[in-house]
Amino acid sequence: MPIAIGLEGSANKLGVGVIHHAAYPHSSHRSRQDSPLSSSPPPPLKASDGDASLTWPPVRILANLRHTYVSPPGSGFLPKDTAAHHRRWVVRLVKQAMKQADVRIEDIDCVCFTKGPGMGAPLGAVAIAARMLSLLWNKPLVGVNHCVGHIEMGRSITGAENPVVLYVSGGNTQIIAYSAQRYRIFGEALDIAVGNCLDRFARVLNISNDPAPGYNIEQMAKKGNILVELPYAVKGMDVSFSGILARIEELAHRLESSAQGQSEPWKDEDTGEVITREDLCFTLQETVFAMLVEITERAMAHVGAKQVLIVGGVGCNMRLQEMMGMMAAERGGSVYATDERFCIDNGIMIAHAGLLAWGMGFKTGLDESGCTQRFRTDEVWINWRD
Amino acid sequence: MPRALSITTHNASLGEAPLTPEWHSRTVASETAAHKMSFTAVPTASNSYQLNDSNEVQPLHSLPPPFTTTSSPGQTSSTKLIRQGAEALLYYTHFLSPSLPCALKYRPPKSYRHPILDKRLTRARILAEARVLVRCKREGVSVPAVLGAGWEEGWIAIEWVNGSTVRDAIFGRKTWRQENQASYEGGEKDLVGLMHKIGCAVGKLHQVGVIHGDLTTSNLMLRPTVSGAEGGEEPSATSAATPFDGTITLIDFGLAAQSSQEEDRAVDLYVLERAFGSTHPEVEHLFPEVLKAYGESYKGAKVVLRKLEDVRMRGRKKSMIG
């Protein structure tokens, strides 16, 4: 009955989670003839309860805490400030998580931490905390790939058995499918990540970073309805966002200057309506999400998959989930997504993926517990899957 | 020549729209005007199409006129849904006369996409595909011919290509070897030969200034070489048969573009390399053979291979930066 604590801090969120796996693999339980998923209709879009997992092994979430470093509007989070935030909060969060989980130190089997990818300074700050816990408690360390954490948690929560995974966040945009013990990357952003594109657009319009710039864009987009023309950059299963960002930034500046009365109000050519900040949010979302859905559809067609799992911070955007749902429905497939507790970076996913690896005998020695900014999803040997 | 005129009109309107940053839209190429869209649409009611024979895809879309599932009374329908591709439905049907089999690629409206964006993309892609195919055909690249297109309705009719995809051929290699043990001579010679052919085919494509945009093993066909046919390439009677006989024919130019830039060519190769890595990890180690053949296939190829190294670095090393 292993229990793990997971520490995540690859970007501006510090997460600590405690997870419990009901039984341990190796055993023969792995074939689930009585799985309710094999024949019944797909489960609802959202997992309503995080405490029950639908795939092997059954997991119980004992604690899942997060503290986010929010930078002022118009700015992004800088590595050094973010690392300082993580250092300031990590002990408090670990204490609180242990208390909430109601487990003793001796119940913990391993200390999992994010090895990468991510921003160097915040990663390092959290890795130090993990090493400290490991030495203090005399527990093995398990270094986890952040992306694999997202995927495994998403699968566990939603019960998607073998989905095409769209992993979209501030730092990563990848379309992934499992094959022969690896999560293989079929397509990805060739330059900046989609979340980064959204975040940086938010900065130009001084949209608040609290709770997240993407969330605020989503709310504003609901009030927009004019689609301004933007570049559309899909290449095979890859996408590019830098050109779109450059263009939308240009449009945002134009809008700001017309709002300040420095130029004529900017009107839509067809309808004559004045274009607003909300319209730009709407336009950006519609365009970049259409690209994401398109590459996902291409990957589904390519590997012949029917399930899509959306993970990563951008994955909790309801409009993206809705668009993905329409696409999947037309292909006779289904979409699996989680809410912000599991979509946005969290400690529990690190604990979960770490515990899966630990169960297969994996440990990270203290001398190799360094972290790395670059750590490809397909570098990890996924030996806990068939 | 009213038909040619109507094409030019559409091209012009496409040219006006500031679509340039978009990979799928292309410059107005004069050769499209030379290519006669030899087709007049007869406005018949399109019947909603449902796949009768069981399984898989059940499209909710009806085909645009004049393609319907029902032909004239007494005849049985010959329109069959082959595949639901990434964004188009591929039908096997006939065009103009029942003796002319064709692949009909229909891009139904995507409900998830904003209608304006959807229309813009569909039109640009149909036109780009037609232009590129015509250009390839004229320059002697092995591609299917364009028979007709309707860019507002979202369809393009293309010559039917017999044979199997490279993807299926590689997957079927094991079975083929078991069945044809006697004629097979060891090692990976057959695969190396296949890689060589692929490299040459892609090289030829790039040489004429076309970028495929979606090079995967599903988009490479092995078209059986008809011996004695006019213009047929290497009758290869001497070499032992392999599961990979035939001429490499490139299909699905839905993401193609006209470009002679090294960067675009290198990215094209990178997409293919990644497709091999993800779809056929077991033969990935032979991919250098593709590049070797490519490097020798035309004059500027070596530079592209050097550029490919930059693209690889960029594609593989970015995460959480910038």
XYZ file of C-alpha atoms in Angstrom:
708
model
C 0.000 0.000 0.000
C 2.540 2.546 -1.070
C 2.220 6.247 -0.423
C 4.246 8.973 -2.105
C 4.688 12.676 -1.663
C 5.234 14.708 -4.827
C 6.788 18.145 -5.206
C 6.248 20.196 -8.344
C 7.676 23.588 -9.163
C 8.713 23.697 -12.794
C 6.980 27.022 -13.431
C 5.099 29.523 -11.291
C 3.030 26.972 -9.380
C 4.344 25.211 -6.354
C 2.454 21.992 -5.764
C 2.657 19.353 -3.075
C 0.582 16.205 -3.232
C 0.280 12.981 -1.302
C -1.040 9.926 -3.111
C -1.892 6.402 -2.137
C -1.963 3.469 -4.552
C -4.305 0.749 -3.429
C -2.150 -2.174 -4.337
C 1.031 -2.646 -6.145
C 1.455 -3.703 -9.773
C 3.843 -6.479 -10.739
C 0.881 -8.563 -9.726
C -1.573 -10.176 -12.063
C -4.339 -7.657 -11.493
C -3.289 -5.725 -14.498
C -5.741 -7.287 -16.852
C -9.095 -5.867 -16.044
C -11.672 -8.061 -17.668
C -14.383 -6.459 -15.630
C -13.391 -2.959 -16.632
C -16.532 -0.921 -17.018
C -14.853 1.043 -19.771
C -14.474 -1.610 -22.370
C -18.047 -1.802 -23.483
C -20.069 0.861 -21.748
C -20.516 4.387 -23.102
C -17.659 6.764 -22.402
C -17.538 8.415 -18.997
C -18.621 12.019 -18.657
C -16.351 14.742 -19.907
C -15.244 15.680 -16.431
C -14.203 13.530 -13.575
C -16.431 14.699 -10.813
C -14.505 13.009 -8.098
C -10.749 13.100 -7.876
C -10.631 10.427 -5.230
C -11.340 7.517 -7.475
C -9.240 6.615 -10.425
C -10.592 4.658 -13.309
C -7.438 2.999 -14.535
C -4.996 0.741 -12.825
C -3.787 1.161 -10.144
C -6.629 2.524 -8.034
C -5.397 5.715 -6.448
C -6.513 7.805 -3.533
C -5.591 11.453 -3.314
C -4.734 12.271 0.265
C -3.652 15.866 -0.300
C -3.252 18.142 -3.289
C -2.092 21.653 -2.435
C -0.898 24.413 -4.674
C 0.424 27.905 -4.235
C 0.860 30.115 -7.274
C 3.284 32.954 -7.793
C 1.289 35.699 -9.500
C 3.208 38.452 -11.211
C 1.724 41.938 -11.672
C -0.341 42.651 -14.826
C 1.806 43.405 -17.829
C 4.667 41.246 -16.645
C 5.580 37.575 -16.663
C 7.101 35.493 -13.898
C 10.867 35.680 -13.775
C 12.891 32.610 -12.776
C 14.571 34.190 -9.780
C 11.369 35.613 -8.272
C 9.551 32.345 -8.904
C 12.327 30.335 -7.256
C 12.206 32.673 -4.252
C 8.462 32.127 -4.031
C 8.887 28.351 -4.071
C 11.599 28.495 -1.391
C 9.389 30.638 0.773
C 6.405 28.315 0.552
C 7.672 24.789 0.156
C 8.118 23.907 3.842
C 4.736 25.298 4.802
C 3.061 23.454 1.947
C 4.725 20.136 2.766
C 3.731 20.418 6.428
C 0.183 21.267 5.514
C -0.044 18.457 2.973
C 1.224 15.897 5.473
C -1.268 17.136 8.023
C -4.150 17.058 5.576
C -3.196 13.624 4.303
C -3.040 12.435 7.878
C -0.092 10.172 7.238
C 3.020 9.682 9.321
C 6.484 10.109 7.911
C 7.100 6.364 8.158
C 4.063 5.744 5.916
C 5.714 7.563 3.037
C 7.526 5.306 0.601
C 9.221 7.804 -1.660
C 9.746 11.497 -2.282
C 8.965 12.426 -5.870
C 10.042 15.659 -7.506
C 9.987 17.234 -10.944
C 13.266 16.610 -12.685
C 12.260 18.601 -15.741
C 11.424 20.126 -18.106
C 10.862 23.584 -16.766
C 12.510 26.776 -15.669
C 15.892 26.101 -14.124
C 15.750 28.180 -10.970
C 12.297 27.115 -9.730
C 13.062 23.475 -10.575
C 16.278 23.677 -8.600
C 14.598 25.266 -5.605
C 12.057 22.470 -5.372
C 14.637 19.746 -6.042
C 16.616 21.006 -3.032
C 13.502 20.716 -0.888
C 12.946 17.171 -2.163
C 16.538 16.165 -1.395
C 16.210 17.627 2.051
C 13.073 15.601 2.730
C 14.716 12.502 1.355
C 17.702 12.835 3.698
C 15.659 13.964 6.662
C 13.153 11.148 6.398
C 15.527 8.620 4.928
C 13.272 7.930 1.927
C 14.291 7.273 -1.687
C 14.023 10.048 -4.249
C 12.177 9.608 -7.533
C 12.796 12.148 -10.306
C 9.751 12.580 -12.536
C 9.278 13.966 -16.018
C 6.732 16.743 -15.728
C 4.936 15.846 -18.976
C 4.659 12.180 -18.034
C 3.185 13.328 -14.711
C 0.464 15.211 -16.554
C -0.332 12.298 -18.832
C -0.455 9.644 -16.120
C -2.591 11.774 -13.842
C -4.965 12.584 -16.687
C -5.328 8.925 -17.568
C -5.897 7.919 -14.009
C -8.509 10.568 -13.276
C -10.476 10.232 -16.505
C -10.045 6.544 -17.199
C -8.886 7.150 -20.751
C -7.034 3.944 -21.479
C -5.002 4.661 -24.551
C -5.781 8.146 -25.738
C -4.070 10.564 -28.037
C -2.853 13.175 -25.572
C -2.886 16.879 -26.232
C -0.558 18.458 -23.707
C -0.966 22.203 -23.723
C 0.493 24.564 -21.166
C 2.584 27.671 -20.799
C 5.746 25.816 -21.634
C 4.683 22.864 -23.739
C 2.478 22.101 -26.693
C 2.695 18.476 -27.713
C 0.505 15.881 -29.314
C 1.432 12.515 -27.873
C 0.488 8.883 -28.333
C 1.730 5.837 -26.495
C 3.602 3.164 -28.362
C 6.047 0.504 -27.226
C 6.840 1.768 -23.748
C 7.225 5.410 -24.715
C 5.014 8.440 -24.947
C 5.875 9.422 -28.467
C 5.609 12.972 -29.646
C 3.706 13.156 -32.936
C 3.527 16.878 -33.170
C 4.467 19.930 -31.191
C 4.879 23.656 -31.295
C 7.898 24.537 -33.365
C 8.538 27.745 -31.475
C 6.634 29.026 -28.438
C 4.022 27.099 -26.489
C 0.344 27.976 -26.866
C 0.062 29.052 -23.248
C 3.035 31.310 -23.673
C 1.334 32.897 -26.667
C -1.796 33.553 -24.581
C 0.189 34.822 -21.576
C 2.206 37.258 -23.608
C -0.856 38.553 -25.384
C -2.411 39.145 -21.959
C 0.590 41.236 -20.983
C 0.119 43.578 -23.911
C -3.494 44.238 -22.916
C -2.558 44.386 -19.215
C -4.921 41.537 -18.447
C -4.546 40.300 -14.871
C -2.352 37.265 -14.130
C -4.653 36.327 -11.253
C -5.619 33.506 -11.140
C -4.080 32.965 -14.568
C -3.890 35.086 -17.701
C -5.410 32.299 -19.775
C -8.427 32.127 -17.487
C -9.043 35.837 -17.837
C -8.687 35.683 -21.611
C -11.240 32.874 -21.629
C -13.740 34.976 -19.672
C -13.228 37.996 -21.935
C -13.484 35.872 -25.072
C -17.007 34.887 -24.081
C -18.026 38.485 -24.724
C -16.285 38.764 -28.070
C -17.800 37.824 -31.416
C -15.823 39.405 -34.238
C -13.182 37.226 -35.817
C -10.220 39.282 -36.950
C -7.935 37.649 -39.459
C -4.822 36.077 -37.990
C -2.181 33.842 -39.494
C -2.948 30.148 -39.236
C 0.113 27.996 -38.922
C -0.268 24.239 -39.026
C 2.439 22.140 -40.569
C 1.719 18.444 -40.601
C 1.139 17.689 -36.950
C 3.198 20.648 -35.820
C 2.062 24.162 -35.087
C 3.712 27.538 -34.763
C 2.522 30.393 -32.589
C 5.207 33.044 -32.797
C 3.835 34.611 -35.970
C 0.353 34.677 -34.508
C 1.659 36.299 -31.340
C 3.511 38.954 -33.314
C 0.359 39.730 -35.278
C -2.030 39.809 -32.329
C 0.396 42.019 -30.391
C 0.395 44.394 -33.309
C -3.407 44.394 -33.346
C -3.507 44.907 -29.576
C -1.283 47.970 -29.874
C -3.493 49.297 -32.631
C -6.524 48.789 -30.433
C -4.914 50.499 -27.448
C -3.926 53.513 -29.493
C -7.411 53.878 -30.956
C -8.902 53.472 -27.488
C -6.779 56.335 -26.266
C -8.159 58.469 -29.050
C -4.888 58.631 -30.912
C -6.501 57.254 -34.025
C -9.864 56.474 -35.550
C -11.876 53.784 -33.796
C -11.032 50.468 -35.346
C -14.063 48.928 -36.997
C -14.781 45.591 -38.551
C -14.900 45.977 -42.327
C -17.950 43.801 -42.854
C -20.221 44.773 -39.991
C -18.944 48.221 -39.103
C -18.835 47.292 -35.443
C -16.049 48.614 -33.256
C -13.497 45.951 -32.426
C -12.911 45.454 -28.735
C -10.369 43.802 -26.448
C -12.876 41.004 -26.032
C -12.954 40.464 -29.794
C -9.197 40.070 -29.838
C -9.360 37.513 -27.032
C -12.091 35.696 -28.955
C -10.092 35.809 -32.173
C -6.931 34.522 -30.582
C -8.696 31.647 -28.843
C -10.689 30.640 -31.917
C -7.583 30.623 -34.078
C -5.087 28.859 -31.847
C -7.589 26.329 -30.560
C -8.675 25.496 -34.111
C -5.033 24.733 -34.825
C -4.745 22.517 -31.755
C -7.928 20.627 -32.582
C -6.749 20.188 -36.144
C -3.426 18.597 -35.197
C -5.195 16.433 -32.653
C -7.572 15.222 -35.328
C -4.672 14.528 -37.611
C -2.928 12.499 -34.915
C -6.134 10.570 -34.223
C -6.495 9.758 -37.899
C -2.851 8.785 -38.073
C -2.787 6.362 -35.159
C -6.431 5.323 -35.465
C -7.362 6.415 -31.955
C -10.844 7.309 -30.748
C -10.001 8.891 -27.414
C -8.457 12.276 -26.766
C -7.088 13.328 -23.426
C -6.363 16.995 -22.819
C -3.839 17.806 -20.108
C -1.843 20.861 -19.075
C -2.904 24.288 -17.885
C -4.488 25.406 -21.146
C -6.442 22.153 -21.078
C -8.894 23.505 -18.523
C -10.137 26.076 -21.013
C -13.773 25.152 -21.596
C -13.820 26.480 -25.130
C -10.921 24.243 -26.096
C -12.674 21.282 -24.488
C -15.874 22.135 -26.314
C -14.172 22.408 -29.704
C -12.327 19.171 -29.102
C -15.619 17.538 -28.153
C -17.218 18.558 -31.452
C -14.300 17.194 -33.409
C -14.249 13.926 -31.502
C -18.003 13.486 -31.846
C -17.754 13.775 -35.609
C -15.171 11.006 -35.566
C -17.213 8.860 -33.219
C -14.707 9.421 -30.425
C -14.679 11.031 -27.030
C -12.788 13.659 -25.103
C -11.383 13.296 -21.640
C -10.379 16.322 -19.647
C -9.886 17.243 -16.049
C -10.533 20.400 -14.102
C -7.995 22.861 -12.742
C -6.989 20.621 -9.811
C -5.311 18.212 -12.177
C -4.903 20.182 -15.403
C -2.833 22.942 -13.908
C 0.562 21.924 -12.545
C 0.175 20.076 -9.270
C 2.107 17.917 -6.863
C -0.208 14.958 -7.034
C 0.646 14.136 -10.629
C 4.340 14.057 -9.731
C 3.585 11.789 -6.780
C 1.444 9.555 -9.004
C 3.897 9.172 -11.886
C 6.749 8.832 -9.394
C 4.976 6.099 -7.522
C 4.282 4.211 -10.753
C 8.001 4.276 -11.546
C 8.932 3.435 -7.947
C 6.654 0.424 -8.141
C 8.763 -0.848 -11.010
C 11.894 -0.455 -8.933
C 12.976 2.960 -10.133
C 14.888 5.285 -7.794
C 16.912 8.429 -8.324
C 20.185 8.470 -6.419
C 21.136 11.639 -4.582
C 24.083 12.170 -6.905
C 21.835 12.064 -9.973
C 18.995 14.089 -8.527
C 19.838 17.212 -10.477
C 17.158 18.743 -12.612
C 17.164 19.698 -16.228
C 15.361 22.377 -18.196
C 15.169 20.099 -21.206
C 13.685 16.689 -20.705
C 11.737 15.249 -23.620
C 8.554 13.319 -22.945
C 9.795 10.456 -25.123
C 13.002 10.016 -23.115
C 11.161 8.256 -20.312
C 10.845 4.504 -20.410
C 7.232 3.808 -19.491
C 7.716 0.287 -18.185
C 4.558 0.279 -16.074
C 2.313 0.130 -19.134
C 1.673 -2.847 -21.370
C -12.743 30.047 -72.127
C -15.168 30.907 -69.375
C -14.077 28.156 -67.035
C -10.504 29.253 -67.002
C -11.731 32.758 -66.382
C -13.702 31.759 -63.363
C -10.613 30.192 -61.907
C -8.645 33.340 -62.353
C -11.330 35.295 -60.602
C -11.100 33.065 -57.611
C -7.382 33.266 -57.613
C -7.524 36.995 -57.675
C -9.863 37.167 -54.748
C -7.631 34.796 -52.889
C -4.665 36.925 -53.698
C -6.303 39.985 -52.210
C -6.892 38.403 -48.862
C -3.863 38.920 -46.641
C -3.258 35.238 -46.275
C 0.433 35.205 -46.844
C 1.566 34.182 -43.374
C -0.521 31.094 -43.676
C 1.285 28.055 -44.911
C -1.561 26.716 -46.920
C -2.288 29.670 -49.013
C -0.097 30.154 -51.953
C 0.743 32.750 -54.478
C -1.352 32.915 -57.564
C 0.385 30.578 -59.890
C -0.229 31.059 -63.545
C -0.161 27.361 -64.276
C -3.521 26.883 -62.624
C -5.117 28.962 -65.290
C -3.593 26.667 -67.854
C -5.135 23.762 -66.062
C -8.699 23.621 -67.259
C -11.236 22.746 -64.690
C -13.083 20.602 -67.107
C -16.130 20.282 -65.053
C -19.508 21.943 -64.959
C -21.506 21.304 -61.872
C -24.971 20.025 -62.500
C -27.099 21.178 -59.599
C -28.683 17.985 -58.416
C -29.985 17.445 -54.963
C -27.310 15.811 -52.910
C -28.506 12.802 -51.068
C -27.388 12.410 -47.546
C -24.832 9.704 -47.417
C -24.664 6.911 -44.921
C -22.221 4.111 -45.079
C -24.260 0.957 -45.384
C -21.774 -1.778 -44.873
C -21.411 -1.833 -41.113
C -18.344 -0.599 -39.341
C -16.174 2.389 -38.714
C -17.053 5.723 -40.201
C -20.596 6.957 -40.436
C -20.267 10.444 -41.812
C -23.064 12.823 -41.108
C -22.202 14.843 -44.145
C -23.802 14.697 -47.509
C -21.633 15.056 -50.547
C -21.775 18.239 -52.554
C -23.372 18.026 -56.008
C -22.906 16.350 -58.389
C -21.504 13.588 -56.231
C -24.227 11.479 -54.781
C -24.448 7.921 -53.757
C -27.309 7.178 -56.072
C -26.601 7.098 -59.738
C -29.153 6.789 -62.469
C -31.927 4.247 -61.920
C -30.939 0.680 -62.432
C -27.317 1.285 -61.698
C -25.825 0.560 -58.359
C -23.911 3.229 -56.616
C -20.177 3.088 -56.995
C -19.355 5.773 -54.483
C -17.641 4.328 -51.450
C -16.179 5.991 -48.412
C -12.571 4.882 -48.174
C -11.300 6.716 -45.176
C -12.042 9.504 -42.799
C -8.763 11.307 -42.936
C -7.599 14.053 -40.683
C -9.943 16.602 -42.098
C -11.257 15.273 -45.345
C -13.422 12.364 -46.275
C -11.961 10.263 -49.014
C -14.329 8.550 -51.386
C -13.777 6.159 -54.200
C -16.057 7.143 -57.037
C -15.974 7.929 -60.718
C -15.813 11.216 -62.480
C -17.540 12.302 -65.694
C -17.848 8.754 -66.928
C -18.224 5.480 -65.057
C -14.992 4.269 -66.614
C -12.912 6.960 -64.953
C -12.319 5.957 -61.342
C -11.284 8.744 -59.051
C -10.535 9.640 -55.483
C -12.886 12.314 -54.255
C -11.599 14.329 -51.384
C -14.315 16.218 -49.622
C -13.622 18.669 -46.830
C -16.883 19.031 -44.962
C -17.384 22.160 -42.870
C -15.865 21.734 -39.430
C -18.332 22.595 -36.730
C -15.614 23.307 -34.191
C -14.088 26.002 -36.345
C -15.420 29.529 -36.715
C -17.342 29.584 -40.032
C -15.244 32.412 -41.480
C -12.019 30.668 -40.593
C -13.395 27.388 -41.868
C -14.349 28.765 -45.269
C -11.072 30.545 -45.646
C -9.055 27.454 -44.833
C -11.090 25.114 -47.013
C -10.883 27.330 -50.049
C -7.194 28.044 -49.651
C -6.391 24.375 -49.171
C -8.386 23.065 -52.106
C -6.837 25.631 -54.415
C -3.338 25.094 -53.109
C -3.680 21.365 -53.503
C -4.909 21.635 -57.068
C -2.139 24.018 -58.048
C 0.576 21.914 -56.540
C -0.657 18.687 -58.104
C -0.844 20.277 -61.518
C 2.644 21.599 -61.175
C 4.028 18.244 -60.045
C 2.313 16.422 -62.860
C 3.710 18.810 -65.412
C 7.220 18.495 -64.020
C 7.097 14.703 -64.040
C 6.822 13.977 -60.332
C 4.847 10.830 -59.657
C 1.554 12.171 -58.320
C -2.077 11.537 -59.221
C -3.661 13.925 -61.740
C -6.319 16.452 -60.800
C -9.632 15.814 -62.534
C -11.713 18.647 -61.131
C -12.382 20.781 -58.084
C -15.002 22.882 -56.329
C -13.278 25.178 -53.889
C -16.357 26.804 -52.433
C -18.023 23.443 -51.845
C -14.809 21.884 -50.643
C -14.068 19.030 -53.017
C -11.320 17.930 -55.332
C -11.420 14.922 -57.640
C -8.122 13.158 -58.207
C -6.984 10.260 -60.323
C -7.264 6.936 -58.497
C -3.936 5.394 -57.459
C -3.719 1.633 -57.137
C -1.359 -0.028 -54.701
C -0.715 0.128 -50.991
C 0.672 2.793 -48.715
C 4.254 2.555 -47.553
C 2.875 2.420 -44.025
C 0.878 -0.726 -44.750
C 3.718 -2.232 -46.739
C 6.117 -1.832 -43.817
C 3.573 -3.228 -41.385
C 2.902 -6.081 -43.788
C 6.558 -6.869 -44.383
C 6.714 -9.626 -41.811
C 3.717 -11.421 -43.279
C 5.019 -10.905 -46.777
C 8.335 -12.452 -45.835
C 6.667 -15.470 -44.350
C 4.558 -15.952 -47.417
C 7.339 -15.373 -49.928
C 10.254 -16.977 -48.126
C 11.662 -18.553 -51.227
C 12.055 -15.400 -53.219
C 13.377 -13.361 -50.380
C 17.074 -12.684 -49.963
C 18.068 -11.803 -46.438
C 18.772 -8.770 -44.388
C 17.182 -5.419 -44.724
C 18.006 -4.985 -48.371
C 14.372 -4.561 -49.268
C 13.940 -1.828 -46.673
C 17.097 -0.067 -47.787
C 15.742 -0.144 -51.336
C 12.475 1.322 -50.144
C 14.256 4.083 -48.246
C 16.255 4.857 -51.341
C 13.128 5.170 -53.444
C 11.506 7.426 -50.874
C 14.572 9.678 -50.763
C 14.587 9.993 -54.549
C 10.856 10.701 -54.716
C 11.040 13.454 -52.098
C 14.135 14.857 -53.792
C 12.331 15.036 -57.111
C 9.400 16.777 -55.471
C 11.616 19.384 -53.859
C 13.544 19.853 -57.035
C 10.450 21.105 -58.822
C 9.757 23.591 -56.049
C 7.055 21.818 -54.089
C 6.883 21.120 -50.362
C 4.541 18.340 -49.354
C 3.866 19.586 -45.834
C 2.629 16.310 -44.407
C 5.094 13.631 -45.354
C 4.117 10.496 -43.516
C 4.289 6.901 -44.588
C 0.519 6.963 -45.102
C 0.984 9.607 -47.773
C 3.467 7.602 -49.793
C 1.951 5.001 -52.086
C 3.634 2.113 -53.807
C 2.048 2.177 -57.227
C 2.523 -1.121 -59.035
C 4.780 -0.659 -62.028
C 2.941 -1.802 -65.092
C 5.521 -3.603 -67.162
C 5.672 -2.444 -70.720
C 3.507 0.558 -70.032
C 4.608 3.680 -71.771
C 6.795 5.816 -69.612
C 6.873 3.075 -66.988
C 9.880 3.364 -64.723
C 12.456 0.614 -64.212
C 10.639 -2.623 -64.985
C 12.921 -4.185 -62.335
C 12.513 -7.669 -63.672
C 16.079 -8.491 -62.720
C 15.965 -7.760 -59.013
C 14.192 -10.113 -56.656
C 10.671 -9.136 -55.722
C 10.275 -7.392 -52.378
C 7.212 -6.247 -50.451
C 8.135 -2.794 -51.681
C 7.893 -3.145 -55.432
C 6.403 -0.304 -57.377
C 6.884 3.371 -57.927
C 6.670 5.763 -55.006
C 3.705 8.019 -55.656
C 3.072 10.921 -53.359
C -0.509 11.569 -52.333
C -2.467 13.948 -50.139
C -1.150 17.367 -50.968
C -3.607 18.987 -48.606
C -0.845 20.789 -46.757
C 1.454 21.267 -49.705
C 3.053 24.522 -50.712
C 5.212 25.836 -53.464
C 8.576 26.815 -52.152
C 12.234 26.393 -52.960
C 13.527 27.550 -49.610
C 15.985 25.285 -47.859
C 14.238 25.877 -44.566
C 10.894 24.604 -45.919
C 12.516 21.626 -47.564
C 14.394 20.749 -44.393
C 11.219 20.954 -42.309
C 9.513 18.690 -44.852
C 12.233 16.096 -44.314
C 12.039 16.583 -40.568
C 8.316 15.835 -40.607
C 9.034 12.619 -42.521
C 11.825 11.672 -40.153
C 9.533 12.150 -37.195
C 6.782 10.171 -38.881
C 9.186 7.262 -39.239
C 10.250 7.612 -35.636
C 6.733 7.588 -34.311
C 5.088 5.126 -36.703
C 7.903 2.720 -37.521
C 10.411 2.863 -34.661
C 11.736 -0.518 -35.781
C 12.977 0.824 -39.120
C 13.950 4.276 -37.922
C 17.627 3.306 -37.993
C 17.386 3.075 -41.777
C 16.150 6.611 -42.188
C 19.663 7.856 -43.028
C 19.231 5.891 -46.275
C 16.372 8.198 -47.211
C 18.580 11.196 -46.578
C 21.449 9.617 -48.502
C 19.320 9.128 -51.593
C 17.801 12.552 -51.120
C 21.245 14.140 -50.945
C 22.120 12.732 -54.336
C 18.792 13.434 -55.962
C 19.234 17.070 -56.987
C 21.721 19.861 -56.909
C 20.705 21.825 -53.841
C 19.977 18.775 -51.695
C 23.196 18.798 -49.675
C 22.484 22.278 -48.331
C 19.030 21.148 -47.274
C 20.529 18.244 -45.340
C 22.736 20.656 -43.436
C 19.725 22.810 -42.711
C 17.901 19.726 -41.452
C 20.408 19.526 -38.625
C 19.404 23.015 -37.462
C 15.748 22.092 -37.657
C 16.359 18.961 -35.610
C 18.119 20.903 -32.889
C 15.319 23.414 -32.770
C 12.608 20.788 -32.791
C 14.185 18.668 -30.135
C 15.475 21.119 -27.639
C 12.836 23.540 -26.891
C 10.684 23.380 -23.847
C 9.860 26.089 -21.387
C 11.846 28.691 -23.200
C 10.537 31.889 -24.322
